[in-house]
């Protein structure tokens, strides 16, 4: 299939159109020259016939020379010819009667002045002109057919040569671009070799090489930063977890402080897992091992871990799954993605229920909470975007009141959904959102 967006095909098409226009120009020049030469030859032949007729018949109002030639004195010419005739040979279509009936033919005519007397000379095309006194016209008539056939062959050959040449030359023109594409896809060494080319491809190769160098430096800085931060945070987190365990061991079993020590320990563990997940995100997806991970277990564990967010709310939560489902994914990444969705559902739901549903193709988290206003949808996965009273309510189109916003004031930085989206892209999964008719939202993770 011919793809017009291809550079090679654009070049071939443009070259073919150029050849077509060039052939059209030559054909036009040939037809114009043929017409002018024929006019001049016919004019010369008619003037010759006028001279012969005057010598043979003397002064007559009309001279007739068979076949096809008729010369009028201006006053005796048809009125239509008197109106149109001038010194230039013209052509008009007329109807004539012959043995086969009425037919259309072209009449050539022009006006001529001789010794103060005006004449109109005519020649009916299609009738063989007498050539015995003017053989050059006969020669031209024969050469005209030869030139026409030769021109047809020349046009066909020109277009064929243009098509072949454009095909071959386009390959040579596109070859440097294909080399550049291959160099970009393979390794940096081949690209470096192309940067020394003086052509436009060399300019493009140098720009790509410089951009790759900047991206490489940026990625290296990001990886070093992530590694350094994780290394520096692990030590204090270990100390915090150890201290919380020591503190918990020194408290009585029924002490109300046990809740706080458990909270400290769980938060430290959660932070350690988040650091591990972020480290995994900084690596290339193909370099990660993907063990078979139970989705049900992680969903239940996240619901249990985040239940403290519903302590003072009339909200229920359940995990619905017909059987045990699993996926080939790093558990830390799935835990982080699913945990963020469940956490958002718990935080923004004051009454009703949160349902986590698992089937063989997706994981859905449905809540009956605030929902997401339509105005916020374009920014749904943007970093640092959170629901506040500045946004309009999705159902009524009115702004959320400050009191409504205060009642739903939750901790967070607006990074949760953006991190989930990044994890989905990293794993090749898909995250979708749908507003519920009765209020709230449904987020779906398609893991198949």
C-alpha positions as a printed NumPy array, in Angstrom:
array([[  0.   ,   0.   ,   0.   ],
       [  1.326,   3.439,  -0.982],
       [  1.93 ,   5.511,   2.145],
       [  2.028,   9.225,   1.319],
       [  3.493,  10.037,   4.763],
       [  6.704,   8.177,   3.889],
       [  9.596,  10.485,   2.995],
       [ 10.744,   8.104,   0.268],
       [  7.269,   7.982,  -1.27 ],
       [  6.952,  11.754,  -1.078],
       [ 10.248,  12.078,  -2.943],
       [  9.18 ,   9.53 ,  -5.56 ],
       [  5.819,  11.193,  -6.056],
       [  7.323,  14.683,  -6.339],
       [  9.934,  13.496,  -8.847],
       [  7.264,  11.712, -10.908],
       [  5.009,  14.79 , -10.867],
       [  7.984,  16.933, -11.91 ],
       [  8.675,  14.582, -14.837],
       [  4.972,  14.628, -15.742],
       [  4.896,  18.437, -15.728],
       [  8.098,  18.549, -17.785],
       [  6.597,  16.18 , -20.366],
       [  3.414,  18.252, -20.409],
       [  5.504,  21.371, -21.062],
       [  7.328,  19.705, -23.969],
       [  4.062,  18.395, -25.426],
       [  2.531,  21.864, -25.167],
       [  5.556,  23.401, -26.891],
       [  5.385,  20.755, -29.617],
       [  1.658,  21.271, -30.205],
       [  2.062,  25.035, -30.288],
       [  5.008,  24.837, -32.707],
       [  3.135,  22.326, -34.864],
       [  0.098,  24.576, -35.001],
       [  2.111,  27.688, -35.895],
       [  4.16 ,  25.903, -38.551],
       [  1.03 ,  24.427, -40.089],
       [ -0.622,  27.837, -40.088],
       [  2.353,  29.426, -41.811],
       [  2.575,  26.643, -44.382],
       [ -1.161,  26.79 , -45.095],
       [ -0.95 ,  30.558, -45.348],
       [  1.959,  30.329, -47.786],
       [  0.127,  27.695, -49.831],
       [ -3.026,  29.812, -50.065],
       [ -1.048,  32.902, -51.057],
       [  0.673,  30.819, -53.715],
       [ -2.733,  29.631, -54.942],
       [ -3.99 ,  33.238, -55.053],
       [ -1.076,  34.191, -57.26 ],
       [ -1.609,  31.179, -59.559],
       [ -5.34 ,  31.819, -59.826],
       [ -4.828,  35.488, -60.689],
       [ -2.387,  34.555, -63.466],
       [ -4.687,  31.858, -64.843],
       [ -8.161,  33.423, -64.44 ],
       [ -7.462,  37.124, -64.059],
       [ -9.451,  39.253, -61.647],
       [-12.36 ,  37.178, -60.287],
       [-14.65 ,  37.665, -57.243],
       [-14.147,  34.053, -56.12 ],
       [-11.339,  31.61 , -56.883],
       [-11.865,  27.911, -56.322],
       [ -8.979,  25.458, -56.306],
       [ -9.961,  21.88 , -55.749],
       [ -9.784,  20.345, -53.318],
       [-10.604,  22.478, -50.253],
       [ -9.232,  25.903, -51.267],
       [-11.542,  28.882, -51.899],
       [-10.458,  32.504, -52.14 ],
       [-12.949,  35.377, -51.879],
       [-12.668,  38.982, -52.693],
       [-13.555,  40.626, -49.415],
       [-16.888,  42.027, -50.627],
       [-17.968,  38.621, -51.952],
       [-17.038,  36.622, -48.823],
       [-19.735,  35.368, -46.409],
       [-20.67 ,  37.944, -43.795],
       [-19.508,  35.669, -40.951],
       [-16.007,  35.473, -42.426],
       [-15.91 ,  39.246, -42.999],
       [-16.659,  39.74 , -39.308],
       [-14.032,  37.311, -37.998],
       [-11.194,  37.408, -40.505],
       [ -7.883,  39.186, -39.826],
       [ -4.275,  38.717, -40.847],
       [ -3.824,  35.753, -38.485],
       [ -4.866,  32.297, -39.653],
       [ -7.968,  31.351, -37.638],
       [-10.057,  28.223, -37.334],
       [-13.8  ,  27.667, -37.024],
       [-16.087,  24.621, -37.131],
       [-18.66 ,  24.349, -39.934],
       [-21.151,  21.774, -41.257],
       [-20.688,  20.441, -44.796],
       [-22.753,  18.139, -47.005],
       [-20.981,  15.239, -48.666],
       [-21.816,  11.785, -49.94 ],
       [-22.025,  10.392, -46.385],
       [-24.359,  13.178, -45.231],
       [-23.764,  16.16 , -42.974],
       [-20.392,  16.238, -41.213],
       [-18.421,  18.719, -39.125],
       [-15.094,  20.082, -40.392],
       [-12.639,  22.823, -39.469],
       [-12.288,  25.829, -41.759],
       [ -8.996,  27.778, -41.735],
       [ -9.171,  31.386, -43.009],
       [ -7.372,  34.732, -42.9  ],
       [ -7.58 ,  38.179, -44.509],
       [ -4.977,  39.472, -46.973],
       [ -4.349,  42.842, -48.619],
       [ -2.86 ,  43.052, -52.122],
       [ -2.564,  46.26 , -54.143],
       [ -5.402,  47.886, -52.264],
       [ -7.671,  44.874, -52.725],
       [ -8.71 ,  42.748, -49.714],
       [ -9.136,  38.986, -49.945],
       [-10.257,  36.246, -47.57 ],
       [ -8.444,  32.97 , -48.174],
       [ -9.944,  29.726, -46.833],
       [ -8.874,  26.105, -46.537],
       [-11.197,  23.298, -45.457],
       [ -9.288,  20.893, -43.198],
       [ -9.713,  17.212, -43.856],
       [ -9.591,  17.595, -47.62 ],
       [ -6.306,  16.65 , -49.232],
       [ -4.572,  19.801, -50.428],
       [ -3.084,  19.975, -53.937],
       [  0.648,  19.458, -53.388],
       [  2.136,  19.648, -56.882],
       [  3.002,  23.331, -56.493],
       [  3.895,  23.128, -52.735],
       [  5.586,  19.815, -51.777],
       [  6.955,  21.22 , -48.476],
       [  3.469,  21.041, -46.95 ],
       [  3.186,  17.398, -47.948],
       [  6.538,  16.716, -46.308],
       [  5.398,  18.51 , -43.13 ],
       [  2.18 ,  16.49 , -43.011],
       [  4.222,  13.283, -43.11 ],
       [  6.753,  14.527, -40.548],
       [  3.929,  15.65 , -38.244],
       [  2.708,  12.075, -37.79 ],
       [  6.248,  10.844, -37.202],
       [  6.88 ,  13.583, -34.601],
       [  3.583,  12.811, -32.835],
       [  4.369,   9.096, -32.529],
       [  7.93 ,   9.866, -31.427],
       [  6.641,  12.3  , -28.801],
       [  4.271,   9.691, -27.38 ],
       [  7.095,   7.181, -27.029],
       [  9.364,   9.845, -25.496],
       [  6.737,  10.788, -22.888],
       [  6.164,   7.151, -21.888],
       [  9.903,   6.466, -21.661],
       [ 10.479,   9.675, -19.69 ],
       [  7.844,   8.762, -17.115],
       [  9.201,   5.216, -16.866],
       [ 12.771,   6.462, -16.417],
       [ 11.553,   9.021, -13.861],
       [  9.801,   6.288, -11.853],
       [ 12.882,   4.016, -11.894],
       [ 15.321,   6.829, -11.114],
       [ 13.166,   8.231,  -8.294],
       [ 12.897,   4.745,  -6.763],
       [ 16.659,   4.197,  -6.853],
       [ 17.636,   7.702,  -5.788],
       [ 15.089,   7.756,  -2.941],
       [ 16.777,   4.691,  -1.465],
       [ 20.094,   6.533,  -1.474],
       [ 18.53 ,   9.621,   0.08 ],
       [ 16.701,   7.668,   2.777],
       [ 19.671,   5.403,   3.568],
       [ 21.396,   7.929,   5.919],
       [ 18.125,   8.339,   7.813],
       [ 17.767,   4.576,   8.133],
       [ 21.38 ,   4.384,   9.346],
       [ 20.561,   7.068,  11.9  ],
       [ 17.467,   5.153,  13.028],
       [ 19.48 ,   1.96 ,  13.403],
       [ 22.227,   3.796,  15.282],
       [ 19.714,   5.305,  17.715],
       [ 18.102,   1.905,  18.301],
       [ 21.364,  -0.034,  18.744],
       [ 24.183,   1.676,  20.568],
       [ 25.867,   4.995,  21.155],
       [ 28.989,   4.073,  19.195],
       [ 27.273,   3.911,  15.819],
       [ 25.518,   7.216,  16.502],
       [ 28.848,   8.863,  17.309],
       [ 30.179,   7.811,  13.912],
       [ 27.287,   9.6  ,  12.176],
       [ 27.895,  12.857,  14.052],
       [ 30.972,  13.527,  11.893],
       [ 28.908,  13.627,   8.679],
       [ 28.724,  17.166,   7.18 ],
       [ 25.191,  16.64 ,   5.831],
       [ 21.837,  17.348,   7.49 ],
       [ 21.89 ,  13.792,   8.846],
       [ 25.082,  14.658,  10.727],
       [ 23.398,  17.737,  12.202],
       [ 20.457,  15.612,  13.308],
       [ 22.781,  12.924,  14.683],
       [ 24.684,  15.516,  16.719],
       [ 21.435,  16.911,  18.129],
       [ 20.215,  13.42 ,  19.086],
       [ 23.59 ,  12.532,  20.567],
       [ 23.607,  15.697,  22.675],
       [ 20.047,  15.061,  23.821],
       [ 20.874,  11.454,  24.69 ],
       [ 23.861,  12.631,  26.693],
       [ 21.692,  15.036,  28.685],
       [ 19.064,  12.348,  29.31 ],
       [ 21.755,   9.889,  30.343],
       [ 23.163,  12.379,  32.847],
       [ 19.672,  13.139,  34.137],
       [ 18.814,   9.455,  34.614],
       [ 22.146,   8.848,  36.305],
       [ 21.516,  11.705,  38.733],
       [ 18.009,  10.384,  39.439],
       [ 19.28 ,   6.862,  40.088],
       [ 22.078,   8.125,  42.301],
       [ 19.653,  10.341,  44.208],
       [ 17.176,   7.501,  44.687],
       [ 19.917,   5.122,  45.801],
       [ 21.471,   7.663,  48.176],
       [ 18.122,   8.609,  49.719],
       [ 17.147,   4.98 ,  50.237],
       [ 20.541,   4.205,  51.759],
       [ 20.402,   7.17 ,  54.113],
       [ 16.796,   6.508,  55.179],
       [ 17.142,   2.812,  55.878],
       [ 19.374,   3.351,  58.916],
       [ 17.027,   5.756,  60.766],
       [ 14.03 ,   3.602,  59.823],
       [ 15.74 ,   0.545,  61.254],
       [ 16.456,   2.482,  64.424],
       [ 12.825,   3.631,  64.651],
       [ 11.498,   0.093,  64.202],
       [ 13.97 ,  -1.267,  66.75 ],
       [ 13.126,   1.459,  69.251],
       [  9.384,   0.863,  68.842],
       [  9.88 ,  -2.856,  69.479],
       [ 11.917,  -2.136,  72.608],
       [  9.279,   0.34 ,  73.773],
       [  6.46 ,  -2.131,  73.121],
       [  8.243,  -4.879,  75.065],
       [  8.473,  -2.612,  78.113],
       [  4.785,  -1.738,  78.139],
       [  2.069,  -3.74 ,  79.808],
       [ -0.14 ,  -5.836,  77.534],
       [ -3.234,  -3.723,  78.216],
       [ -1.475,  -0.356,  78.047],
       [ -3.166,   2.267,  75.863],
       [  0.298,   3.195,  74.575],
       [  0.556,  -0.069,  72.664],
       [ -1.569,   1.453,  69.933],
       [  0.992,   4.203,  69.381],
       [  3.982,   1.879,  69.371],
       [  2.235,  -0.33 ,  66.816],
       [  1.477,   2.733,  64.748],
       [  5.116,   3.82 ,  64.843],
       [  6.334,   0.359,  63.873],
       [  3.775,  -0.065,  61.058],
       [  4.523,   3.383,  59.653],
       [  8.243,   2.695,  59.65 ],
       [  7.705,  -0.618,  57.884],
       [  5.377,   1.057,  55.375],
       [  7.971,   3.754,  54.68 ],
       [ 10.617,   1.087,  54.156],
       [  8.354,  -0.709,  51.662],
       [  7.656,   2.57 ,  49.848],
       [ 11.384,   3.196,  49.508],
       [ 11.804,  -0.305,  48.082],
       [  8.977,   0.306,  45.592],
       [ 10.453,   3.631,  44.499],
       [ 13.802,   1.967,  43.98 ],
       [ 12.121,  -0.636,  41.783],
       [ 10.466,   2.12 ,  39.74 ],
       [ 13.864,   3.67 ,  39.058],
       [ 15.017,   0.492,  37.302],
       [ 14.165,  -0.622,  33.789],
       [ 11.059,  -2.885,  33.703],
       [ 12.869,  -5.632,  31.806],
       [ 15.485,  -5.866,  34.582],
       [ 12.931,  -6.65 ,  37.29 ],
       [ 11.985, -10.157,  38.283],
       [  8.212, -10.661,  38.424],
       [  7.28 , -13.479,  40.807],
       [  3.744, -14.833,  40.905],
       [  2.006, -12.662,  43.509],
       [ -1.352, -13.231,  45.187],
       [ -3.651, -10.286,  44.526],
       [ -6.168, -11.408,  47.167],
       [ -3.563, -11.475,  49.923],
       [ -2.246,  -7.994,  49.143],
       [ -5.768,  -6.539,  48.889],
       [ -6.778,  -8.018,  52.272],
       [ -3.529,  -6.892,  53.883],
       [ -3.936,  -3.315,  52.603],
       [ -7.533,  -3.113,  53.761],
       [ -6.509,  -4.349,  57.206],
       [ -3.527,  -1.956,  57.371],
       [ -5.584,   1.108,  56.429],
       [ -8.674,   0.383,  58.53 ],
       [ -7.589,   3.003,  61.085],
       [ -8.72 ,   5.662,  58.562],
       [-12.362,   4.548,  59.1  ],
       [-12.339,   4.443,  62.895],
       [-14.717,   7.379,  63.337],
       [-16.777,   6.835,  60.158],
       [-19.847,   4.784,  59.326],
       [-18.103,   3.074,  56.454],
       [-17.852,  -0.633,  55.729],
       [-15.328,  -2.343,  53.505],
       [-15.262,  -5.736,  51.872],
       [-13.048,  -7.591,  49.425],
       [-15.009,  -9.553,  46.815],
       [-13.27 , -12.353,  44.897],
       [-14.703, -15.623,  43.632],
       [-11.338, -17.376,  43.861],
       [ -7.646, -16.773,  44.436],
       [ -6.186, -14.529,  41.734],
       [ -2.532, -13.847,  41.078],
       [ -0.344, -11.818,  38.71 ],
       [  3.32 , -11.817,  37.762],
       [  4.44 ,  -8.586,  39.398],
       [  6.695,  -7.334,  42.149],
       [  4.562,  -7.424,  45.337],
       [  5.974,  -4.092,  46.53 ],
       [  4.68 ,  -2.317,  43.409],
       [  1.23 ,  -3.928,  43.548],
       [  1.006,  -3.169,  47.283],
       [  1.88 ,   0.484,  46.672],
       [ -0.565,   0.925,  43.772],
       [ -3.508,  -0.853,  45.402],
       [ -2.752,   0.704,  48.787],
       [ -2.977,   4.235,  47.354],
       [ -6.364,   3.542,  45.757],
       [ -7.778,   1.988,  48.944],
       [ -6.344,   4.79 ,  51.067],
       [ -8.003,   7.455,  48.872],
       [-11.332,   5.592,  49.057],
       [-11.151,   5.432,  52.876],
       [-10.101,   9.064,  53.241],
       [-12.778,  10.575,  50.991],
       [-15.722,   8.393,  52.107],
       [-17.628,   9.468,  55.25 ],
       [-20.495,   6.981,  55.041],
       [-21.498,   4.086,  52.853],
       [-19.075,   1.414,  51.742],
       [-15.86 ,   0.667,  49.934],
       [-15.743,  -2.499,  47.818],
       [-12.569,  -4.031,  46.42 ],
       [-13.493,  -6.464,  43.622],
       [-11.035,  -8.876,  42.016],
       [-11.646, -10.922,  38.88 ],
       [ -9.521, -12.545,  36.193],
       [ -8.737,  -9.308,  34.349],
       [ -9.019,  -6.344,  36.704],
       [ -9.034,  -5.041,  40.276],
       [-11.671,  -2.384,  41.06 ],
       [-11.94 ,  -0.113,  44.087],
       [-15.448,   1.38 ,  44.39 ],
       [-16.487,   3.929,  47.017],
       [-19.519,   6.073,  47.88 ],
       [-17.489,   9.121,  48.787],
       [-17.162,  12.641,  47.416],
       [-16.371,  11.647,  43.851],
       [-14.201,  13.688,  41.538],
       [-15.534,  16.933,  39.996],
       [-15.562,  17.115,  36.193],
       [-13.316,  20.179,  36.279],
       [-10.607,  18.136,  37.987],
       [-10.62 ,  15.238,  35.506],
       [ -7.875,  16.629,  33.215],
       [ -5.628,  16.93 ,  36.293],
       [ -6.562,  13.568,  37.793],
       [ -3.094,  12.017,  37.506],
       [ -1.094,  15.232,  37.847],
       [  1.303,  15.577,  40.752],
       [  0.276,  17.687,  43.763],
       [ -3.381,  17.975,  42.634],
       [ -5.921,  17.382,  45.423],
       [ -9.673,  17.873,  45.939],
       [-10.397,  21.163,  47.767],
       [-13.297,  23.607,  48.02 ],
       [-11.862,  25.446,  44.99 ],
       [-13.294,  22.714,  42.761],
       [-16.963,  22.456,  41.884],
       [-19.188,  19.659,  43.034],
       [-19.699,  17.149,  40.231],
       [-23.419,  16.667,  40.788],
       [-24.617,  20.241,  41.404],
       [-21.973,  22.289,  39.602],
       [-21.55 ,  24.498,  42.698],
       [-18.386,  25.075,  44.627],
       [-17.81 ,  22.98 ,  47.719],
       [-18.361,  25.017,  50.847],
       [-15.488,  25.675,  53.258],
       [-17.32 ,  23.683,  55.931],
       [-17.644,  20.735,  53.553],
       [-13.968,  20.995,  52.781],
       [-12.983,  21.134,  56.45 ],
       [-15.006,  17.998,  57.201],
       [-13.056,  16.195,  54.504],
       [ -9.641,  17.632,  55.265],
       [ -7.234,  14.755,  54.797],
       [ -3.525,  14.438,  54.916],
       [ -1.634,  13.999,  51.684],
       [  0.401,  15.738,  49.028],
       [ -1.571,  14.874,  45.893],
       [  0.993,  12.347,  44.713],
       [ -0.987,   9.124,  45.237],
       [ -2.723,   8.794,  41.869],
       [  0.303,  10.056,  39.959],
       [  2.428,   7.346,  41.602],
       [ -0.217,   4.704,  40.809],
       [ -0.268,   5.839,  37.183],
       [  3.517,   5.663,  37.03 ],
       [  3.45 ,   2.125,  38.448],
       [  0.826,   1.123,  35.847],
       [  2.998,   2.455,  33.02 ],
       [  6.025,   0.713,  34.493],
       [  4.251,  -2.654,  34.558],
       [  2.393,  -2.223,  31.272],
       [ -0.984,  -2.253,  33.03 ],
       [ -3.895,   0.195,  32.689],
       [ -5.635,   2.411,  35.237],
       [ -9.13 ,   3.788,  34.515],
       [-11.613,   5.951,  36.431],
       [-15.39 ,   6.027,  36.261],
       [-17.812,   8.18 ,  38.237],
       [-20.608,   6.295,  40.005],
       [-24.229,   7.371,  39.391],
       [-24.987,   7.308,  43.112],
       [-21.831,   9.23 ,  43.993],
       [-18.239,   8.262,  44.531],
       [-15.705,   6.791,  42.152],
       [-14.557,   3.486,  40.726],
       [-10.9  ,   2.959,  39.878],
       [ -9.979,  -0.131,  37.894],
       [ -6.551,  -1.724,  37.426],
       [ -6.457,  -3.928,  34.328],
       [ -3.607,  -6.344,  34.967],
       [ -4.161,  -8.775,  32.067]])
